[in-house]
mmCIF file of C-alpha atoms and ligand atoms in Angstrom:
data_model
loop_
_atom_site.group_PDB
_atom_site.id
_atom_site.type_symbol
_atom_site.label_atom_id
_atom_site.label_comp_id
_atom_site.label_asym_id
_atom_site.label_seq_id
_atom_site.Cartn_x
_atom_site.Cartn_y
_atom_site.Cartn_z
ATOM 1 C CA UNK X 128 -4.616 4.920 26.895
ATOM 2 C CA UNK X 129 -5.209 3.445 23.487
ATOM 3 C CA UNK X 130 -2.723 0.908 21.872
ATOM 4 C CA UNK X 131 -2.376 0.406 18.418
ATOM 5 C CA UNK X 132 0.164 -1.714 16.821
ATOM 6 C CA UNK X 133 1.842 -3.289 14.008
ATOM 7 C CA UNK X 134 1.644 -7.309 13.055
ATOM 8 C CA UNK X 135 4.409 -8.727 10.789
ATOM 9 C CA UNK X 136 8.331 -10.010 10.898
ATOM 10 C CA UNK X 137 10.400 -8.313 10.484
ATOM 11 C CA UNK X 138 9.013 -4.782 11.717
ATOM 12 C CA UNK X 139 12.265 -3.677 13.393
ATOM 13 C CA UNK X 140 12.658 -0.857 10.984
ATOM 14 C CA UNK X 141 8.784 -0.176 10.332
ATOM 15 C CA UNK X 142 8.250 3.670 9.768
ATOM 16 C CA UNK X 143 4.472 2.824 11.195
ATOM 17 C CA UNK X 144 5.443 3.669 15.056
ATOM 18 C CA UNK X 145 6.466 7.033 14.236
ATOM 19 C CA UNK X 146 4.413 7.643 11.481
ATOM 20 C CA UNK X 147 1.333 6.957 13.836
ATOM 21 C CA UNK X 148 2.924 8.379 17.079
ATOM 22 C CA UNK X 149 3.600 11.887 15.318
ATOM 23 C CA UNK X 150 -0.757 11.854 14.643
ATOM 24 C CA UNK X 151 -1.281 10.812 17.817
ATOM 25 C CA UNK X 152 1.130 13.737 19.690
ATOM 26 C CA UNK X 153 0.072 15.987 16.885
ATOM 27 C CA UNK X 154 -3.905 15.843 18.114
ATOM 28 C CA UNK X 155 -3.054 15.492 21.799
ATOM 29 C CA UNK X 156 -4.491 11.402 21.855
ATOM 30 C CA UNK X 157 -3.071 9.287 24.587
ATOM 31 C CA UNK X 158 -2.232 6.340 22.383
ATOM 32 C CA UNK X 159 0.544 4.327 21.654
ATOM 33 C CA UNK X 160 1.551 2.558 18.614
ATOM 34 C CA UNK X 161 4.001 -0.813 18.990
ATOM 35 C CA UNK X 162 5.084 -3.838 17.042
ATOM 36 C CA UNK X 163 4.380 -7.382 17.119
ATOM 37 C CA UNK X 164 6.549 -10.050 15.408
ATOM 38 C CA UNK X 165 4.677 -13.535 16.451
ATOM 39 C CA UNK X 166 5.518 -17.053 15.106
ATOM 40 C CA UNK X 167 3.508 -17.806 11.865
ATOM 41 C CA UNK X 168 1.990 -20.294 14.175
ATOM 42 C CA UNK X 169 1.073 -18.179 16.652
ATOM 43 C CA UNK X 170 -0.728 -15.809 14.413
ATOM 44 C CA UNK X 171 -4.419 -17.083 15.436
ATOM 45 C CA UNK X 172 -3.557 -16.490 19.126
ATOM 46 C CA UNK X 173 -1.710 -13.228 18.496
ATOM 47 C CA UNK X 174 -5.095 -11.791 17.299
ATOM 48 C CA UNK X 175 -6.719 -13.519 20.358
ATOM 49 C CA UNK X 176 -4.371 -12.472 22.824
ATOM 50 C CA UNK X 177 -4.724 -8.376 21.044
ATOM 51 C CA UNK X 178 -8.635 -8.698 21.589
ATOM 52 C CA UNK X 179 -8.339 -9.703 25.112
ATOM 53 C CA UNK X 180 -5.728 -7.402 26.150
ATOM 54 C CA UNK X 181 -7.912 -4.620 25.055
ATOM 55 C CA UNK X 182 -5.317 -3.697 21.918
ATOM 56 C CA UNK X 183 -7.676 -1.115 19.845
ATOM 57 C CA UNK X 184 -6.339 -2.086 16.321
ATOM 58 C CA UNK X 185 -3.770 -3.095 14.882
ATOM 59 C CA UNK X 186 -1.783 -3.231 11.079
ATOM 60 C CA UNK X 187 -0.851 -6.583 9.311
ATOM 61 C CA UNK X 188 2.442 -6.932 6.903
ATOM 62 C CA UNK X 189 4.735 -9.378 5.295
ATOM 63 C CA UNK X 190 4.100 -11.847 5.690
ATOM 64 C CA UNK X 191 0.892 -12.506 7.346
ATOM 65 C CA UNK X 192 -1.455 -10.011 5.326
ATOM 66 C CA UNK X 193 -3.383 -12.977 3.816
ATOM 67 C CA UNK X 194 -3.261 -15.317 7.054
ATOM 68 C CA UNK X 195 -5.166 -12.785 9.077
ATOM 69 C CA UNK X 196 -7.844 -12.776 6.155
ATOM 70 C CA UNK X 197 -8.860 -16.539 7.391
ATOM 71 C CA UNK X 198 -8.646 -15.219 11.034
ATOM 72 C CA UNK X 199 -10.946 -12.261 11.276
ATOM 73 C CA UNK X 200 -14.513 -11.310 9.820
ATOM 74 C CA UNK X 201 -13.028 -8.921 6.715
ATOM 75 C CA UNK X 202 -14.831 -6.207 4.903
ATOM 76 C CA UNK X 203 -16.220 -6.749 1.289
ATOM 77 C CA UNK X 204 -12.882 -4.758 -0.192
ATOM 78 C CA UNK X 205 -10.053 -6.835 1.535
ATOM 79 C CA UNK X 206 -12.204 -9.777 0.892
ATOM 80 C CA UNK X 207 -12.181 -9.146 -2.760
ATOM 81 C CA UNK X 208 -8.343 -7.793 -2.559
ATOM 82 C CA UNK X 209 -7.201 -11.522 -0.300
ATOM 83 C CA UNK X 210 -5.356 -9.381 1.712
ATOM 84 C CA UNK X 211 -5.730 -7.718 5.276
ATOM 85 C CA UNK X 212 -3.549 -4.944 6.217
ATOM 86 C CA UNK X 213 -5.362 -3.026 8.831
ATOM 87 C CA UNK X 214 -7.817 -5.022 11.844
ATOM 88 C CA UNK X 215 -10.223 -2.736 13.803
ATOM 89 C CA UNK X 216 -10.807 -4.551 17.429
ATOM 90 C CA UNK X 217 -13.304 -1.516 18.562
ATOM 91 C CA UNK X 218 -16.825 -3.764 17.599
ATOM 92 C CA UNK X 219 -17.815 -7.255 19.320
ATOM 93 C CA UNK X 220 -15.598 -8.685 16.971
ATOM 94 C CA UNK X 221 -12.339 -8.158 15.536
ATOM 95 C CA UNK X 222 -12.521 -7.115 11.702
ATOM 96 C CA UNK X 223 -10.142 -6.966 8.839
ATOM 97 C CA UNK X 224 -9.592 -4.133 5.937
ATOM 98 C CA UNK X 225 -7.216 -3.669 3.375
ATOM 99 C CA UNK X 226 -6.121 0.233 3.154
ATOM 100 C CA UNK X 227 -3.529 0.016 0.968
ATOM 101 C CA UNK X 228 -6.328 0.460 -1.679
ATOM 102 C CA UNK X 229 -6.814 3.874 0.001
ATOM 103 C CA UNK X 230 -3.323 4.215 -0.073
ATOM 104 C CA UNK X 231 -3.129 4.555 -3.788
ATOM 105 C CA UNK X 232 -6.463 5.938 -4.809
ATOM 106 C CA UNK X 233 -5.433 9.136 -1.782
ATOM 107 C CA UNK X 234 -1.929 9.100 -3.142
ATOM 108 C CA UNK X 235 -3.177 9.922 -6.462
ATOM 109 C CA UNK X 236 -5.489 12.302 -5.322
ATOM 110 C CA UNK X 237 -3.247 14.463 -3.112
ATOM 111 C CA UNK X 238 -1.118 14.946 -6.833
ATOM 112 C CA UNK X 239 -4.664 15.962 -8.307
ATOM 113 C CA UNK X 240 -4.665 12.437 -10.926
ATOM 114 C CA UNK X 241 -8.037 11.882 -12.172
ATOM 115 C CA UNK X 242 -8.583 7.617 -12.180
ATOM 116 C CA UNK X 243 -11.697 7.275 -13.334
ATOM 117 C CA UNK X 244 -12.345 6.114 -17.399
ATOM 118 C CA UNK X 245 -8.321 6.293 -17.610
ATOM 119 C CA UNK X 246 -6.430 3.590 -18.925
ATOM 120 C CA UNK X 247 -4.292 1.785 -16.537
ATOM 121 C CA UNK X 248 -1.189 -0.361 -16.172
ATOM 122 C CA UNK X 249 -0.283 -2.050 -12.855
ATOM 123 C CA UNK X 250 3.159 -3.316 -13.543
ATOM 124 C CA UNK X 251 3.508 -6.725 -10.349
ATOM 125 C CA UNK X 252 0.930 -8.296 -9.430
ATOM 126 C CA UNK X 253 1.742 -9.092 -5.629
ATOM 127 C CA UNK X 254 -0.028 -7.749 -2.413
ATOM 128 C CA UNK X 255 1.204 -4.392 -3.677
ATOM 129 C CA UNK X 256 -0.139 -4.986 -7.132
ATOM 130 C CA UNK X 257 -3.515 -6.518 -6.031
ATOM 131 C CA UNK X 258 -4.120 -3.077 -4.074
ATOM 132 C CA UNK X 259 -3.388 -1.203 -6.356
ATOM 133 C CA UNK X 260 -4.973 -2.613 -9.324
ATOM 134 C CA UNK X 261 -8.260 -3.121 -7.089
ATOM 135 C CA UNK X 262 -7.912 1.097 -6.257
ATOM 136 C CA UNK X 263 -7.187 1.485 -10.227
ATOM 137 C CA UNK X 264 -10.399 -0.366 -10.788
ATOM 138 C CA UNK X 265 -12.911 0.514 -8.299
ATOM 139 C CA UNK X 266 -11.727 4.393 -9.697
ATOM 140 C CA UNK X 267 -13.097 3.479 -12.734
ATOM 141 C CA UNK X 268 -10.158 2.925 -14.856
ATOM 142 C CA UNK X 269 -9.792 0.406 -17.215
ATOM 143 C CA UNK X 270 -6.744 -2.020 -15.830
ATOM 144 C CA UNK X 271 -4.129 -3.644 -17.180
ATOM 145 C CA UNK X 272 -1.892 -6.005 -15.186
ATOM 146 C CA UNK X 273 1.744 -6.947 -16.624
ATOM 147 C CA UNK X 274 3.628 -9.381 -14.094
ATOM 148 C CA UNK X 275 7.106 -10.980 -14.850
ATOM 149 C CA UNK X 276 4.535 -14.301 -14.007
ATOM 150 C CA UNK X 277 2.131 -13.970 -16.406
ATOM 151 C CA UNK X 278 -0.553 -16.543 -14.780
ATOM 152 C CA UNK X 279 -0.619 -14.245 -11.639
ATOM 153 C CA UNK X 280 -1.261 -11.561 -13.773
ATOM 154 C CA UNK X 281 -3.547 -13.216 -15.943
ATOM 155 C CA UNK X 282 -5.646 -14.122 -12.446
ATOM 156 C CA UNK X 283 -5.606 -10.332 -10.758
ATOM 157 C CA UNK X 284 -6.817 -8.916 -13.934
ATOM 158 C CA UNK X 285 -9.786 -11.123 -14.285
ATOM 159 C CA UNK X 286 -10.053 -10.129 -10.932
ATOM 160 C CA UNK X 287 -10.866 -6.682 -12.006
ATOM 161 C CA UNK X 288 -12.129 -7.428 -15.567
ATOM 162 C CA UNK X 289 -8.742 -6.423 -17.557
ATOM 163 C CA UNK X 290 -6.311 -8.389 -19.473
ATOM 164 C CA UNK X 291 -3.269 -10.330 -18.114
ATOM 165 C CA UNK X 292 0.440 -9.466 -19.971
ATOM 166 C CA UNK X 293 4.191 -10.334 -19.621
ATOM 167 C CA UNK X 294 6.324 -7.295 -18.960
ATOM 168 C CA UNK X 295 7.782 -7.263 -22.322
ATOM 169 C CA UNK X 296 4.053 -5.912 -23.425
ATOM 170 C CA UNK X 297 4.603 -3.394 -21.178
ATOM 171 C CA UNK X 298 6.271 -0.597 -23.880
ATOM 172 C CA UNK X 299 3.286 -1.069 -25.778
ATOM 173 C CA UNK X 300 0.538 -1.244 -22.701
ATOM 174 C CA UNK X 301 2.162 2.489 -21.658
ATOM 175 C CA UNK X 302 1.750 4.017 -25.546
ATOM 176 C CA UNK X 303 -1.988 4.966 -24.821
ATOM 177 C CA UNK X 304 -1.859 4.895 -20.998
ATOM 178 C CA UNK X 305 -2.945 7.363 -18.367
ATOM 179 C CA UNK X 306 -1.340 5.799 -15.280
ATOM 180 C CA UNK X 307 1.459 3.119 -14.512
ATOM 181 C CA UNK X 308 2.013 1.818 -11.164
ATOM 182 C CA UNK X 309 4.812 -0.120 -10.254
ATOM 183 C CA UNK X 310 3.998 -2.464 -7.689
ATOM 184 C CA UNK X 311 6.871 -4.830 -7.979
ATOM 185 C CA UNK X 312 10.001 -5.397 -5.862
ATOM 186 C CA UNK X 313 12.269 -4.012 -8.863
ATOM 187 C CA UNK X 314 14.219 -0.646 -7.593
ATOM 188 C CA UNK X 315 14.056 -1.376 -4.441
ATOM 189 C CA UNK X 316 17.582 -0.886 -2.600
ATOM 190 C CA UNK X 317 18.864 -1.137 -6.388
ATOM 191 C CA UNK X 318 19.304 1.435 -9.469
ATOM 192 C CA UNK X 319 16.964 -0.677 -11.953
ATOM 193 C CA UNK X 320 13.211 -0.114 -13.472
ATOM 194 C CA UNK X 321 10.975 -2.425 -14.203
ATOM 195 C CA UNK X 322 9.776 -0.470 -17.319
ATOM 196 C CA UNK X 323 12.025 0.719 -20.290
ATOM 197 C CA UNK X 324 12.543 3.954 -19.834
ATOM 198 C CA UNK X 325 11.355 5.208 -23.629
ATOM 199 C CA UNK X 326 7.872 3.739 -22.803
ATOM 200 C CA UNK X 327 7.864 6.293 -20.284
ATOM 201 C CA UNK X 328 5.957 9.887 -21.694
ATOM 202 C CA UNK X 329 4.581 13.320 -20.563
ATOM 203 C CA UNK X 330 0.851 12.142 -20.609
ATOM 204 C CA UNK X 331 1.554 8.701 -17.231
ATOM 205 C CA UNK X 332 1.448 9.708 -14.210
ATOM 206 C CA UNK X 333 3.707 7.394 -12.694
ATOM 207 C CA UNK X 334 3.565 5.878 -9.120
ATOM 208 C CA UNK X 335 6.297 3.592 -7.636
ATOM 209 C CA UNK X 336 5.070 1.501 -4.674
ATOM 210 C CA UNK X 337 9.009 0.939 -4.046
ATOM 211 C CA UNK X 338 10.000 3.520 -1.699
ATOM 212 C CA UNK X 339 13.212 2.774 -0.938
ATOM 213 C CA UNK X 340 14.860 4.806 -2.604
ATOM 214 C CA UNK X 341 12.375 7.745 -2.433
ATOM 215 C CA UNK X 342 13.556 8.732 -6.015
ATOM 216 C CA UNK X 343 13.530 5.137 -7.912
ATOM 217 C CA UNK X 344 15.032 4.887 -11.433
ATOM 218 C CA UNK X 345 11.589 4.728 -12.702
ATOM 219 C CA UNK X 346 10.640 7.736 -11.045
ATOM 220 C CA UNK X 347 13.317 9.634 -12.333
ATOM 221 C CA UNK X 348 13.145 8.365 -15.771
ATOM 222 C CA UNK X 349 9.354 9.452 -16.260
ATOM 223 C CA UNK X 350 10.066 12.885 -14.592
ATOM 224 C CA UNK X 351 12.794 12.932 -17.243
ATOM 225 C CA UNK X 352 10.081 12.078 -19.615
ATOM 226 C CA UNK X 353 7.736 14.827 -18.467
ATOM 227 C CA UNK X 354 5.337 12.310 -16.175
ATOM 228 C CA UNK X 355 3.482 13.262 -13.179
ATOM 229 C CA UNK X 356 5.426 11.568 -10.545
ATOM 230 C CA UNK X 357 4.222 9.965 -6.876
ATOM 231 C CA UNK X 358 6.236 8.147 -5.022
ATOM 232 C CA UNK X 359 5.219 5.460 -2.463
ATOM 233 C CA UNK X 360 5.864 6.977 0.605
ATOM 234 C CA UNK X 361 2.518 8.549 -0.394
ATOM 235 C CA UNK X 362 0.669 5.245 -0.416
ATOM 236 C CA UNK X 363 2.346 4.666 2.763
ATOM 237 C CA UNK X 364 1.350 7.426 4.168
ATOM 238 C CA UNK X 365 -2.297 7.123 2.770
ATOM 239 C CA UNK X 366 -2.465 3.784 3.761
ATOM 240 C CA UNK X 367 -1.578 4.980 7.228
ATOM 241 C CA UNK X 368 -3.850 7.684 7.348
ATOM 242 C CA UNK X 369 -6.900 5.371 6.326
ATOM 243 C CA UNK X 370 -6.319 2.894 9.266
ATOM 244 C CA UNK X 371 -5.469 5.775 11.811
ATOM 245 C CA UNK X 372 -9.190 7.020 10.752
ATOM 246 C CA UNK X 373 -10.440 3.645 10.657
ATOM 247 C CA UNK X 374 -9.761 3.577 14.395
ATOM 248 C CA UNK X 375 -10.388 6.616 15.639
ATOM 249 C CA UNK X 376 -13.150 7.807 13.409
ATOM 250 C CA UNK X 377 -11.051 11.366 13.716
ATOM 251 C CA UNK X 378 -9.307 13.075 10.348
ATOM 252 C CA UNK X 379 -5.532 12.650 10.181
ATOM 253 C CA UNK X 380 -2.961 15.251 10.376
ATOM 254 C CA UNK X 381 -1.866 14.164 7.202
ATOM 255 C CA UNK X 382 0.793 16.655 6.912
ATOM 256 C CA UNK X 383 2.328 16.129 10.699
ATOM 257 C CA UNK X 384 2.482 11.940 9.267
ATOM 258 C CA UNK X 385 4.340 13.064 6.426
ATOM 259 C CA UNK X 386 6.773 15.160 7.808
ATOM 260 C CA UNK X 387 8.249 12.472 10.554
ATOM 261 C CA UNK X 388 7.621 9.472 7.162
ATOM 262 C CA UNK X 389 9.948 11.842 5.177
ATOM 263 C CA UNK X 390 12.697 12.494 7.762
ATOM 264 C CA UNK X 391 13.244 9.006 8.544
ATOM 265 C CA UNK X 392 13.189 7.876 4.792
HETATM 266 P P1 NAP W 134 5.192 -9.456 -3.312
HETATM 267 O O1 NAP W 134 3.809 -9.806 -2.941
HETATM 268 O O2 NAP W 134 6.327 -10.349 -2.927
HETATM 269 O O3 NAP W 134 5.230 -9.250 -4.907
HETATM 270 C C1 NAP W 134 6.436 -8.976 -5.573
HETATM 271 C C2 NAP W 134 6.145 -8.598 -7.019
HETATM 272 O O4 NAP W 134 7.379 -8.193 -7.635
HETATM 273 C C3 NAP W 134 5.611 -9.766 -7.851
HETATM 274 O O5 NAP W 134 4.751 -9.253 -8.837
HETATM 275 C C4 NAP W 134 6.905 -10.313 -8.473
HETATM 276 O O6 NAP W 134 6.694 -11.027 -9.679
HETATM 277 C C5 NAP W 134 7.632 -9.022 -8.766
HETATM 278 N N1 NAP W 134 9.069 -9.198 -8.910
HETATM 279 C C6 NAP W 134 9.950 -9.534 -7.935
HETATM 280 N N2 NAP W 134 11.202 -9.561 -8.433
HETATM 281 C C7 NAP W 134 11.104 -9.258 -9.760
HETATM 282 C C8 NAP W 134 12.050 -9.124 -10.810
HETATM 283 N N3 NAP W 134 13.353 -9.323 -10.602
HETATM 284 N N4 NAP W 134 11.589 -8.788 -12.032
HETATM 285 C C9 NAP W 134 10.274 -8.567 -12.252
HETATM 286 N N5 NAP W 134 9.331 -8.683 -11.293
HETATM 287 C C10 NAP W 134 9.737 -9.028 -10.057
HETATM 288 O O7 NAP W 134 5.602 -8.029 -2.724
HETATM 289 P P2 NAP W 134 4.636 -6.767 -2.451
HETATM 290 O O8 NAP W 134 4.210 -6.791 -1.043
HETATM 291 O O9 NAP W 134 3.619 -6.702 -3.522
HETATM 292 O O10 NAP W 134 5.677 -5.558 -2.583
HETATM 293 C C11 NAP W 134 6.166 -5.148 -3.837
HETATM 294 C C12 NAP W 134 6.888 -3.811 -3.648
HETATM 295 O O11 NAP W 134 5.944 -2.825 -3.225
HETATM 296 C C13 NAP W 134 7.976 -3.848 -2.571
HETATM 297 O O12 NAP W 134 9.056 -3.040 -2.989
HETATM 298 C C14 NAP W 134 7.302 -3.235 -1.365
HETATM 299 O O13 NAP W 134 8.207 -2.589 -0.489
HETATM 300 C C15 NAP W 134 6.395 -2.208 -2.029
HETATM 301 N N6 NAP W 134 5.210 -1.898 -1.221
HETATM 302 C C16 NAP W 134 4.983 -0.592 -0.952
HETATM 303 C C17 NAP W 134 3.865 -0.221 -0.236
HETATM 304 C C18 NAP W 134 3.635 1.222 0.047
HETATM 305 O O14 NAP W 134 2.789 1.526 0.894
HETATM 306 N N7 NAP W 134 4.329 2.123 -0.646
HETATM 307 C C19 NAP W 134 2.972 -1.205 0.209
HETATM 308 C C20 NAP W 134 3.225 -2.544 -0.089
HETATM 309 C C21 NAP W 134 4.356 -2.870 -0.803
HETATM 310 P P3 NAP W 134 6.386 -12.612 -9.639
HETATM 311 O O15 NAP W 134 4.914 -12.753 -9.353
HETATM 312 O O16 NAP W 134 6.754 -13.075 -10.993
HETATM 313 O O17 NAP W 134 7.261 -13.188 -8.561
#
């Protein structure tokens, strides 16, 4: 049997388990997927202890994404991104890879948005953010990074060689914009947007990494506006689907993942 498995705290109400479990009863694997909630301190011997035991890979969240980075050999992307979210125990050593970036580069791609020579606006400029203005970027889109903390957006976008702004620039970022992402914290669990919802218009197409509520206030105000709209279950899902090949070198049943994401969101 292979065992797969998520790293983080908390994880109690991770959709990951199920969200793997339905691939793996969906191709007939004999895997398991189960979560891990060490002590920060423990993190070093966590990954050890997985290697040992035979564990075949395993995901990384809050809050250890960048942690793990100094613990494992990483790929060139999560290097560049500082953040691991997926580790692959299947060579001599364990590595680390950051598939949130596929996350939002599939995510757009399943709702047919073109990135590359677009102009972009990553709105947060967190773990979420640095994905998905690294994905943005390495589409070829020109990217702009807004943050409510302007030096940490001022850093990720000469990170990936576009200008740092304050979220009141935002209105005036979106006027000749292609694509807006929302990656931060603002919607979640509450009725608010991060982005005036008159900046919003028919030519974004709009992802929210929130997906808690499925249908943010941002979402809804730029399909009010006429935007294409994705929400972030679909880079959770993407970002799923890229580890779950990662590991098993097989494609996904993408659609058998979504179904069981949707039903429990
Ligand atoms: P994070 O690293 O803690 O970053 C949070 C971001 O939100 C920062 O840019 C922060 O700005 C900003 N922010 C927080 N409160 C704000 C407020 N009141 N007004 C304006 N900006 C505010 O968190 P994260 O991991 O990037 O996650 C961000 C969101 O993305 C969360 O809702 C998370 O659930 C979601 N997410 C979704 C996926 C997915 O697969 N769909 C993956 C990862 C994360 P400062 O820098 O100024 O603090």
């Amino acid at each position: 049997m292979q065992v797969f498995g998520l790293v983080g705290s908390p994880v109690e109400h991770s959709l990951s388990p199920p969200m793997h479990e339905a691939a793996y009863e969906e191709l007939g694997l004999d895997a398991r997927y189960v979560t891990f909630e060490p002590a920060r301190a423990d993190l070093e011997a966590a990954l050890l202890g997985a290697d040992a035991l035979g564990i075949d890979g395993l995901n990384v969240t809050i809050p250890f994404k960048q942690a793990v980075r100094d613990l494992v050999d990483v790929d060139d992307l999560a290097a560049r991104v500082g953040a691991v979210n997926t580790v692959d125990f299947s060579g001599s050593e364990p590595t680390g890879h950051n598939t949130d970036v596929a996350g939002v580069q599939r995510a757009f791609a399943h709702h047919d948005v073109a990135l590359a020579e677009r102009r972009a606006v990553v709105v947060g400029a967190g773990g979420a953010g640095r994905a998905a203005a690294f994905a943005l970027a390495d589409a070829g889109a020109d990217v702009q990074v807004a943050n409510r903390t302007v030096e940490t957006a001022a850093e990720l976008a000469e990170d990936v060689g576009g200008t740092g702004h304050a979220l009141d620039d935002v209105p005036s970022l979106l006027a000749d914009a292609d694509v807006l992402v929302n990656a931060t914290s603002v919607g979640m669990e509450t009725d608010e947007s991060p982005v005036p919802a008159d900046a919003l218009h028919a030519d974004l197409a709009v992802l929210d990494a929130v997906y808690t509520p499925l249908r943010t206030r941002l979402l809804r105000d730029a399909e009010a506006a006429g935007a294409t709209t994705v929400d972030g279950a679909w880079m959770l899902l993407f970002q799923g689907v890229a580890a779950f090949e990662l590991w098993t070198g097989r494609d996904a049943p993408v659609d058998a993942m979504n179904r069981v994401l949707r039903a429990r969101l």
